[in-house]
Tab-separated table of C-alpha atoms in Angstrom:
chain	number	residue	atom	x	y	z
R	1	MET	CA	0.000	0.000	0.000
R	2	VAL	CA	2.755	2.404	0.991
R	3	GLU	CA	4.717	1.697	-2.196
R	4	ASN	CA	1.638	2.520	-4.301
R	5	ILE	CA	1.271	5.953	-2.704
R	6	VAL	CA	4.993	6.706	-2.973
R	7	THR	CA	5.056	5.528	-6.604
R	8	LEU	CA	2.089	7.749	-7.438
R	9	LEU	CA	3.697	10.793	-5.833
R	10	LEU	CA	7.024	10.164	-7.566
R	11	ALA	CA	5.251	9.623	-10.896
R	12	LEU	CA	3.403	12.936	-10.505
R	13	PHE	CA	6.664	14.662	-9.659
R	14	LEU	CA	8.328	13.007	-12.658
R	15	GLY	CA	5.522	13.903	-15.066
R	16	ILE	CA	5.333	17.543	-14.017
R	17	GLY	CA	9.125	17.825	-14.051
R	18	SER	CA	9.557	16.329	-17.503
R	19	LEU	CA	6.816	18.542	-18.962
R	20	GLY	CA	8.513	21.502	-17.292
R	21	VAL	CA	11.854	20.622	-18.899
R	22	VAL	CA	10.429	20.669	-22.417
R	23	PHE	CA	7.865	23.480	-22.144
R	24	SER	CA	9.716	26.050	-20.014
R	25	ARG	CA	10.824	29.089	-21.915
R	26	ARG	CA	13.824	29.911	-19.762
R	27	PRO	CA	16.725	27.425	-19.471
R	28	ALA	CA	16.968	27.997	-15.698
R	29	SER	CA	13.378	26.740	-15.212
R	30	SER	CA	14.211	23.722	-17.367
R	31	VAL	CA	17.184	22.902	-15.158
R	32	VAL	CA	15.083	23.138	-11.989
R	33	SER	CA	12.488	20.827	-13.581
R	34	PHE	CA	15.273	18.451	-14.597
R	35	PHE	CA	16.413	18.442	-10.965
R	36	ALA	CA	12.915	17.255	-10.002
R	37	VAL	CA	13.084	14.550	-12.676
R	38	THR	CA	16.444	13.175	-11.493
R	39	ILE	CA	15.330	13.191	-7.860
R	40	SER	CA	12.146	11.292	-8.678
R	41	ILE	CA	14.057	8.824	-10.898
R	42	ALA	CA	16.305	8.153	-7.900
R	43	GLY	CA	13.207	7.625	-5.748
R	44	LEU	CA	11.791	5.175	-8.293
R	45	PHE	CA	15.100	3.272	-8.205
R	46	ALA	CA	14.809	3.090	-4.430
R	47	ILE	CA	11.253	1.774	-4.539
R	48	LEU	CA	12.420	-0.919	-7.004
R	49	ASN	CA	14.877	-2.216	-4.335
R	50	GLN	CA	17.955	-0.890	-6.186
R	51	THR	CA	19.631	0.771	-3.213
R	52	PHE	CA	23.066	1.134	-4.781
R	53	LEU	CA	21.673	2.610	-7.999
R	54	PHE	CA	19.627	5.016	-5.866
R	55	VAL	CA	22.797	6.257	-4.197
R	56	SER	CA	24.753	6.520	-7.442
R	57	GLN	CA	21.866	8.361	-9.151
R	58	ILE	CA	21.775	10.868	-6.284
R	59	MET	CA	25.545	11.320	-6.364
R	60	ILE	CA	26.114	11.448	-10.131
R	61	GLY	CA	22.722	12.359	-11.607
R	62	VAL	CA	21.869	15.046	-9.091
R	63	GLY	CA	25.238	15.905	-7.619
R	64	ALA	CA	27.221	16.095	-10.845
R	65	VAL	CA	24.997	16.390	-13.926
R	66	VAL	CA	22.390	18.829	-12.588
R	67	VAL	CA	24.986	20.992	-10.865
R	68	VAL	CA	27.195	21.152	-13.971
R	69	THR	CA	24.140	22.012	-16.084
R	70	ALA	CA	23.138	24.775	-13.649
R	71	VAL	CA	26.688	26.153	-13.750
R	72	ALA	CA	26.652	26.143	-17.572
R	73	VAL	CA	23.279	27.936	-17.641
R	74	ALA	CA	24.591	30.495	-15.152
R	75	THR	CA	27.770	30.963	-17.212
R	76	VAL	CA	25.886	31.629	-20.433
R	77	ASN	CA	23.506	33.897	-18.465
R	78	LEU	CA	20.930	34.666	-21.142
R	79	ASP	CA	18.428	37.444	-20.768
R	80	ASN	CA	15.068	37.341	-22.503
R	81	ARG	CA	16.422	38.916	-25.703
R	82	GLY	CA	19.073	36.217	-26.081
R	83	LEU	CA	16.548	33.385	-26.056
R	84	PRO	CA	15.474	31.978	-29.427
R	85	SER	CA	12.011	33.190	-30.365
R	86	GLU	CA	9.785	30.136	-30.449
R	87	SER	CA	6.127	29.665	-29.755
R	88	ARG	CA	5.117	27.193	-27.076
R	89	PHE	CA	3.603	24.710	-29.536
R	90	SER	CA	5.551	24.955	-32.775
R	91	ILE	CA	4.667	22.895	-35.856
R	92	PRO	CA	7.697	20.542	-35.549
R	93	MET	CA	6.748	19.878	-31.950
R	94	VAL	CA	3.127	19.008	-32.761
R	95	VAL	CA	4.174	16.816	-35.701
R	96	THR	CA	6.704	14.974	-33.530
R	97	ALA	CA	4.224	14.617	-30.697
R	98	VAL	CA	1.806	12.871	-33.051
R	99	THR	CA	4.307	10.726	-34.938
R	100	ALA	CA	6.130	9.565	-31.797
R	101	ILE	CA	2.940	8.046	-30.322
R	102	PRO	CA	3.068	4.801	-32.397
R	103	LEU	CA	6.765	4.447	-31.554
R	104	SER	CA	5.993	4.834	-27.845
R	105	ILE	CA	3.180	2.285	-27.988
R	106	LEU	CA	5.449	-0.183	-29.798
R	107	LEU	CA	8.215	0.404	-27.250
R	108	TYR	CA	5.798	-0.021	-24.340
R	109	ARG	CA	4.287	-3.227	-25.676
R	110	SER	CA	7.638	-4.804	-26.530
R	111	LEU	CA	9.063	-3.931	-23.095
R	112	VAL	CA	5.981	-5.163	-21.250
R	113	SER	CA	6.031	-8.455	-23.175
R	114	THR	CA	9.343	-9.296	-21.476
R	115	MET	CA	7.946	-8.855	-17.955
R	116	GLY	CA	5.265	-10.447	-15.822
R	117	ASP	CA	2.181	-8.745	-14.423
R	118	SER	CA	3.620	-8.101	-10.980
R	119	PHE	CA	6.983	-7.803	-9.295
R	120	PRO	CA	8.240	-11.094	-7.793
R	121	GLN	CA	9.364	-11.327	-4.185
R	122	VAL	CA	13.090	-10.739	-3.668
R	123	ASP	CA	15.272	-11.070	-0.584
R	124	GLY	CA	16.944	-8.134	1.111
R	125	SER	CA	20.275	-8.524	-0.692
R	126	PHE	CA	18.751	-7.768	-4.116
R	127	GLY	CA	20.159	-4.504	-5.447
R	128	SER	CA	22.636	-4.137	-2.616
R	129	ILE	CA	26.200	-3.029	-3.277
R	130	GLU	CA	27.422	-6.643	-2.933
R	131	ALA	CA	25.014	-7.908	-5.575
R	132	VAL	CA	25.940	-5.090	-7.978
R	133	ALA	CA	29.684	-5.507	-7.401
R	134	GLU	CA	29.509	-9.266	-7.932
R	135	ARG	CA	27.995	-8.830	-11.393
R	136	LEU	CA	29.942	-5.673	-12.276
R	137	PHE	CA	33.411	-7.078	-11.564
R	138	GLY	CA	32.526	-10.579	-12.728
R	139	HIS	CA	30.536	-10.571	-15.916
R	140	TRP	CA	30.666	-6.840	-16.773
R	141	ALA	CA	34.327	-6.097	-16.010
R	142	LEU	CA	35.290	-5.329	-19.631
R	143	PRO	CA	32.432	-2.822	-20.269
R	144	PHE	CA	33.319	-1.193	-16.957
R	145	GLU	CA	36.939	-0.710	-18.064
R	146	ILE	CA	35.830	0.565	-21.480
R	147	LEU	CA	33.567	3.063	-19.683
R	148	SER	CA	36.588	4.387	-17.775
R	149	ILE	CA	38.345	5.041	-21.099
R	150	LEU	CA	35.183	6.728	-22.411
R	151	LEU	CA	35.072	9.005	-19.367
R	152	LEU	CA	38.741	9.878	-19.841
R	153	ALA	CA	38.129	10.654	-23.519
R	154	ALA	CA	35.080	12.763	-22.626
R	155	MET	CA	37.118	14.719	-20.082
R	156	ALA	CA	39.915	15.347	-22.604
R	157	GLY	CA	37.348	16.270	-25.264
R	158	ALA	CA	35.554	18.705	-22.959
R	159	VAL	CA	38.848	20.405	-22.115
R	160	ALA	CA	39.823	20.552	-25.803
R	161	ILE	CA	36.470	22.062	-26.791
R	162	ALA	CA	36.369	24.602	-23.968
R	163	ARG	CA	39.990	25.755	-24.329
R	164	LYS	CA	40.536	29.146	-25.913
R	165	GLU	CA	42.159	28.936	-29.312
R	166	LYS	CA	45.483	30.712	-29.698
R	167	LYS	CA	45.318	33.674	-32.020
Z	1	MET	CA	-2.438	-0.948	-7.432
Z	2	ILE	CA	0.124	0.837	-9.557
Z	3	TRP	CA	3.281	-0.759	-8.162
Z	4	ASN	CA	3.684	-3.125	-11.095
Z	5	PRO	CA	6.095	-3.435	-14.063
Z	6	HIS	CA	3.548	-2.019	-16.524
Z	7	PHE	CA	3.244	1.311	-14.724
Z	8	PHE	CA	7.007	1.728	-14.404
Z	9	THR	CA	7.481	0.842	-18.072
Z	10	ALA	CA	4.810	3.382	-18.987
Z	11	LEU	CA	6.722	6.031	-16.992
Z	12	ALA	CA	9.974	5.152	-18.778
Z	13	VAL	CA	8.298	5.293	-22.205
Z	14	PHE	CA	6.662	8.610	-21.254
Z	15	LEU	CA	10.101	10.055	-20.466
Z	16	ILE	CA	11.467	8.836	-23.812
Z	17	TYR	CA	8.428	10.258	-25.617
Z	18	ILE	CA	8.745	13.675	-23.966
Z	19	GLY	CA	12.462	13.604	-24.747
Z	20	ILE	CA	11.802	13.000	-28.449
Z	21	VAL	CA	9.248	15.836	-28.515
Z	22	GLY	CA	11.669	18.247	-26.849
Z	23	LEU	CA	14.555	17.165	-29.056
Z	24	ALA	CA	12.661	17.794	-32.285
Z	25	GLY	CA	10.431	20.657	-31.217
Z	26	ARG	CA	12.650	23.118	-29.383
Z	27	LYS	CA	15.402	25.405	-30.642
Z	28	ASN	CA	17.154	26.237	-27.383
Z	29	LEU	CA	20.353	24.176	-27.158
Z	30	PHE	CA	19.969	23.783	-23.388
Z	31	VAL	CA	16.491	22.294	-23.763
Z	32	ILE	CA	17.737	19.968	-26.523
Z	33	TYR	CA	20.469	18.757	-24.190
Z	34	LEU	CA	18.035	18.290	-21.289
Z	35	SER	CA	15.649	16.372	-23.585
Z	36	LEU	CA	18.489	13.975	-24.419
Z	37	GLU	CA	19.092	13.587	-20.700
Z	38	LEU	CA	15.386	12.828	-20.187
Z	39	MET	CA	15.540	10.076	-22.817
Z	40	LEU	CA	18.657	8.538	-21.254
Z	41	ASN	CA	17.026	8.629	-17.815
Z	42	GLY	CA	13.930	6.960	-19.257
Z	43	ILE	CA	16.058	4.176	-20.730
Z	44	ASN	CA	17.731	3.803	-17.334
Z	45	LEU	CA	14.346	3.487	-15.639
Z	46	ALA	CA	13.306	0.827	-18.163
Z	47	PHE	CA	16.479	-1.151	-17.408
Z	48	VAL	CA	15.916	-0.963	-13.661
Z	49	THR	CA	12.264	-2.023	-14.026
Z	50	LEU	CA	13.429	-4.998	-16.105
Z	51	SER	CA	15.994	-5.841	-13.437
Z	52	ARG	CA	13.343	-5.858	-10.692
Z	53	ALA	CA	10.736	-7.716	-12.747
Z	54	ARG	CA	12.932	-10.616	-13.888
Z	55	PRO	CA	14.563	-10.540	-11.089
Z	56	ASP	CA	18.147	-10.320	-12.349
Z	57	MET	CA	21.013	-7.954	-11.560
Z	58	ASP	CA	22.373	-7.652	-15.122
Z	59	PRO	CA	20.061	-4.810	-16.320
Z	60	ALA	CA	20.810	-2.911	-13.105
Z	61	VAL	CA	24.533	-3.132	-13.868
Z	62	ILE	CA	23.868	-1.838	-17.397
Z	63	ALA	CA	21.910	1.033	-15.816
Z	64	LEU	CA	24.880	1.759	-13.556
Z	65	LEU	CA	27.183	1.913	-16.584
Z	66	MET	CA	24.619	4.164	-18.288
Z	67	VAL	CA	24.911	6.629	-15.399
Z	68	GLY	CA	28.601	6.947	-16.302
Z	69	VAL	CA	27.756	7.432	-19.979
Z	70	ILE	CA	25.244	10.149	-19.020
Z	71	ALA	CA	27.955	11.957	-17.047
Z	72	ALA	CA	30.361	11.789	-20.014
Z	73	GLU	CA	27.662	13.040	-22.389
Z	74	ALA	CA	26.863	15.934	-20.038
Z	75	ALA	CA	30.527	17.024	-19.933
Z	76	ILE	CA	30.909	17.019	-23.740
Z	77	PHE	CA	27.529	18.591	-24.494
Z	78	LEU	CA	27.833	21.430	-21.986
Z	79	ALA	CA	31.377	22.251	-23.083
Z	80	MET	CA	30.058	22.353	-26.650
Z	81	ILE	CA	27.131	24.637	-25.749
Z	82	VAL	CA	29.392	27.080	-23.908
Z	83	HIS	CA	31.852	27.027	-26.802
Z	84	LEU	CA	29.122	27.576	-29.416
Z	85	PHE	CA	27.685	30.413	-27.328
Z	86	GLY	CA	31.140	32.003	-27.252
Z	87	LEU	CA	31.309	31.860	-31.061
Z	88	LYS	CA	27.961	33.445	-31.912
Z	89	ARG	CA	26.471	34.712	-28.634
Z	90	SER	CA	23.420	32.555	-29.252
Z	91	VAL	CA	21.915	29.274	-28.066
Z	92	ASN	CA	19.485	29.054	-30.987
Z	93	SER	CA	20.113	25.833	-32.889
Z	94	ASP	CA	19.050	27.548	-36.149
Z	95	ASP	CA	22.144	29.786	-35.914
Z	96	PHE	CA	24.427	26.790	-36.303
Z	97	ARG	CA	23.193	25.474	-39.633
Z	98	GLU	CA	26.745	25.296	-41.004
Z	99	LEU	CA	27.468	22.469	-38.578
Z	100	ALA	CA	25.044	20.375	-40.628
Z	101	ASP	CA	25.704	21.292	-44.255
Z	102	GLY	CA	29.166	22.836	-44.177
Z	103	ARG	CA	28.235	26.325	-45.376
Z	104	SER	CA	26.875	29.454	-43.740
Z	105	ARG	CA	23.398	30.720	-44.305
């Protein structure tokens, strides 16, 4: 019963936040809405028994990504004249909103066909840091190492892009 | 009773849908970037729902790796936005047409 109420609240938070991201005019409002989305995603991870993912989403999703985005928005510091002039419901947006519906239905049905009707019972160790580490450093060790190289390349690329070119 | 795999999958697909709409419908580079983030978070939620519904830890590990990919994507994309803003003092994606076809408007 409790999980139903919490799920409903998080889903409301998530829905309002995601609509706010796309339909806000100012980037700062979008970032605040995105903050709500990441927090509620973390809450949904927690209610699905993934405690370690919950912690990592809070630390990386909220602590790193949202903060870096807010810093970038503050750095660019647009006033109302600098924003692109766009109406709230432009023609590309309406066309995409209609044409993406069949894709979403297909995605939903194919995902649901791989799952049962209800969540099975799991013991307390499911989703704990031990369970994640066992799989991560056993079966998924190579992707994990490749990810470290990707992060290094992303860091070098970000520095290379942001560096001022010599005149 | 909404605590079931179908509801969580519907939430994940909703995030992906909203992300697609924002990606195609908005011109502000920041909103385009945040729409991409929404889609990646939706995919993550789908993975975690799959992990809980099977139950199996493999999709959760993929979701954990995805969190790292999201962080890398954020670093590159934000550096690019700040750099592009420095070039033209604009975050309107229409001002950067030459990135697509190699010539200015």
